[in-house]
mmCIF file of C-alpha atoms in Angstrom:
data_model
loop_
_atom_site.group_PDB
_atom_site.id
_atom_site.type_symbol
_atom_site.label_atom_id
_atom_site.label_comp_id
_atom_site.label_asym_id
_atom_site.label_seq_id
_atom_site.Cartn_x
_atom_site.Cartn_y
_atom_site.Cartn_z
ATOM 1 C CA MET H 1 139.869 109.967 111.343
ATOM 2 C CA PRO H 2 136.949 112.249 109.551
ATOM 3 C CA VAL H 3 133.523 110.321 108.858
ATOM 4 C CA ILE H 4 131.708 111.572 105.866
ATOM 5 C CA ASN H 5 128.085 110.961 105.487
ATOM 6 C CA GLU H 6 126.859 108.753 108.506
ATOM 7 C CA PRO H 7 125.294 105.682 107.193
ATOM 8 C CA ARG H 8 121.784 105.042 106.853
ATOM 9 C CA ARG H 9 120.407 102.118 108.565
ATOM 10 C CA PRO H 10 117.608 101.177 111.022
ATOM 11 C CA GLN H 11 117.925 102.430 114.652
ATOM 12 C CA GLY H 12 120.260 99.919 116.358
ATOM 13 C CA GLY H 13 120.694 98.046 113.330
ATOM 14 C CA PRO H 14 124.051 96.424 112.522
ATOM 15 C CA PRO H 15 126.307 98.637 110.395
ATOM 16 C CA THR H 16 126.723 97.961 106.738
ATOM 17 C CA SER H 17 129.552 95.516 105.944
ATOM 18 C CA ALA H 18 130.137 96.583 102.400
ATOM 19 C CA PRO H 19 129.276 99.743 100.166
ATOM 20 C CA PRO H 20 126.749 99.492 97.587
ATOM 21 C CA ARG H 21 128.104 98.378 94.150
ATOM 22 C CA VAL H 22 128.048 101.087 91.516
ATOM 23 C CA PRO H 23 126.860 99.365 88.225
ATOM 24 C CA GLU H 24 129.196 99.614 85.252
ATOM 25 C CA PRO H 25 128.439 101.618 82.110
ATOM 26 C CA ALA H 26 126.186 99.838 79.594
ATOM 27 C CA GLU H 27 128.092 98.332 76.524
ATOM 28 C CA PRO H 28 127.399 99.855 73.131
ATOM 29 C CA PRO H 29 124.810 97.931 71.107
ATOM 30 C CA GLY H 30 126.524 95.498 68.922
ATOM 31 C CA HIS H 31 129.397 95.262 71.336
ATOM 32 C CA SER H 32 130.044 91.521 72.427
ATOM 33 C CA SER H 33 131.613 90.821 75.783
ATOM 34 C CA GLY H 34 131.810 86.988 75.053
ATOM 35 C CA HIS H 35 134.077 84.984 72.871
ATOM 36 C CA SER H 36 134.549 85.728 69.376
ATOM 37 C CA SER H 37 134.953 83.395 66.272
ATOM 38 C CA GLY H 38 135.836 86.427 64.020
ATOM 39 C CA ARG H 39 132.491 86.280 62.517
ATOM 40 C CA SER H 40 129.477 88.359 63.578
ATOM 41 C CA SER H 41 126.079 87.066 63.587
ATOM 42 C CA GLY H 42 124.450 90.301 63.524
ATOM 43 C CA PRO H 43 124.773 93.728 61.857
ATOM 44 C CA PRO H 44 128.244 95.435 62.251
ATOM 45 C CA PRO H 45 128.379 97.670 65.305
ATOM 46 C CA GLN H 46 127.293 101.445 64.451
ATOM 47 C CA PRO H 47 128.964 104.490 65.779
ATOM 48 C CA VAL H 48 127.250 105.642 68.605
ATOM 49 C CA GLY H 49 127.287 108.707 70.566
ATOM 50 C CA HIS H 50 129.597 109.219 73.583
ATOM 51 C CA GLN H 51 128.998 105.682 75.193
ATOM 52 C CA THR H 52 132.208 105.809 77.417
ATOM 53 C CA ALA H 53 131.147 107.279 80.911
ATOM 54 C CA SER H 54 133.553 110.181 81.713
ATOM 55 C CA ILE H 55 135.539 110.432 84.951
ATOM 56 C CA GLY H 56 132.916 112.924 86.025
ATOM 57 C CA HIS H 57 130.005 110.528 85.334
ATOM 58 C CA GLN H 58 131.884 107.409 86.998
ATOM 59 C CA ALA H 59 132.324 109.861 90.110
ATOM 60 C CA ALA H 60 128.891 111.244 90.242
ATOM 61 C CA ALA H 61 127.483 107.452 90.031
ATOM 62 C CA GLN H 62 129.815 106.489 92.847
ATOM 63 C CA LEU H 63 128.848 109.533 95.126
ATOM 64 C CA LEU H 64 125.172 108.429 94.746
ATOM 65 C CA GLY H 65 126.079 105.291 96.541
ATOM 66 C CA LEU H 66 128.379 106.913 99.297
ATOM 67 C CA ARG H 67 127.241 106.188 102.774
ATOM 68 C CA GLU H 68 130.341 106.404 104.821
ATOM 69 C CA VAL H 69 134.179 106.784 104.514
ATOM 70 C CA VAL H 70 136.527 106.517 107.254
ATOM 71 C CA LEU H 71 140.067 107.310 105.945
ATOM 72 C CA PRO H 72 143.249 108.589 107.635
ATOM 73 C CA ALA H 73 143.392 112.626 107.266
ATOM 74 C CA ALA H 74 146.440 112.578 104.895
ATOM 75 C CA VAL H 75 144.626 110.233 102.303
ATOM 76 C CA VAL H 76 141.581 112.650 102.424
ATOM 77 C CA ALA H 77 144.099 115.627 102.125
ATOM 78 C CA ALA H 78 145.854 113.932 99.012
ATOM 79 C CA ALA H 79 142.511 113.444 97.536
ATOM 80 C CA ASP H 80 141.636 117.150 97.996
ATOM 81 C CA LEU H 81 144.890 117.938 96.003
ATOM 82 C CA LEU H 82 143.731 115.617 93.336
ATOM 83 C CA LEU H 83 140.475 116.835 93.003
ATOM 84 C CA GLY H 84 141.675 120.497 92.782
ATOM 85 C CA ASP H 85 143.505 119.310 89.643
ATOM 86 C CA ALA H 86 140.238 117.761 88.231
ATOM 87 C CA LEU H 87 138.387 121.470 88.736
ATOM 88 C CA GLY H 88 140.542 122.266 85.379
ATOM 89 C CA SER H 89 139.130 119.361 83.233
ATOM 90 C CA ASP H 90 137.727 119.945 79.734
ATOM 91 C CA ASP H 91 134.390 117.819 80.917
ATOM 92 C CA PRO H 92 132.031 119.833 82.733
ATOM 93 C CA VAL H 93 130.666 116.966 84.440
ATOM 94 C CA THR H 94 134.100 116.045 85.705
ATOM 95 C CA ARG H 95 134.467 119.516 87.211
ATOM 96 C CA GLU H 96 131.062 119.592 88.750
ATOM 97 C CA ALA H 97 131.643 116.182 90.547
ATOM 98 C CA ALA H 98 135.245 117.133 91.625
ATOM 99 C CA ALA H 99 133.837 120.460 92.875
ATOM 100 C CA ALA H 100 130.997 118.698 94.903
ATOM 101 C CA THR H 101 133.411 115.889 96.106
ATOM 102 C CA ARG H 102 136.327 118.384 96.980
ATOM 103 C CA GLY H 103 133.775 120.579 99.190
ATOM 104 C CA ARG H 104 132.848 117.589 101.091
ATOM 105 C CA LEU H 105 136.319 116.517 101.702
ATOM 106 C CA ARG H 106 137.270 119.935 102.693
ATOM 107 C CA ALA H 107 134.287 120.105 104.849
ATOM 108 C CA ALA H 108 135.342 116.811 106.879
ATOM 109 C CA LEU H 109 138.750 118.130 107.214
ATOM 110 C CA GLY H 110 137.501 121.578 108.704
ATOM 111 C CA LEU H 111 139.035 123.346 105.799
ATOM 112 C CA ALA H 112 135.628 124.451 104.287
#
């Protein structure tokens, strides 16, 4: 099975048991994740620019924490096909993240 990006650990140290967590996107100001009684104690939420993280932003954040991936080659090949579709996205960040990720996957498969 292909191994992508060997883990970074001290010489002779134990392998990491779980990948690092990727933080969730911040909630827009005024958004309450708690219980709501129908009344707001603060000002109403104001429209804020593009607060929702795009697929490209999410993928880029996950790639920053990537240390090691061990998967069957068929799964990696399927991901390669799906990433190829993302190359046509309207979002430039999605296109860039898809191209970078697809390049790493194809290199692991020996297709680069």
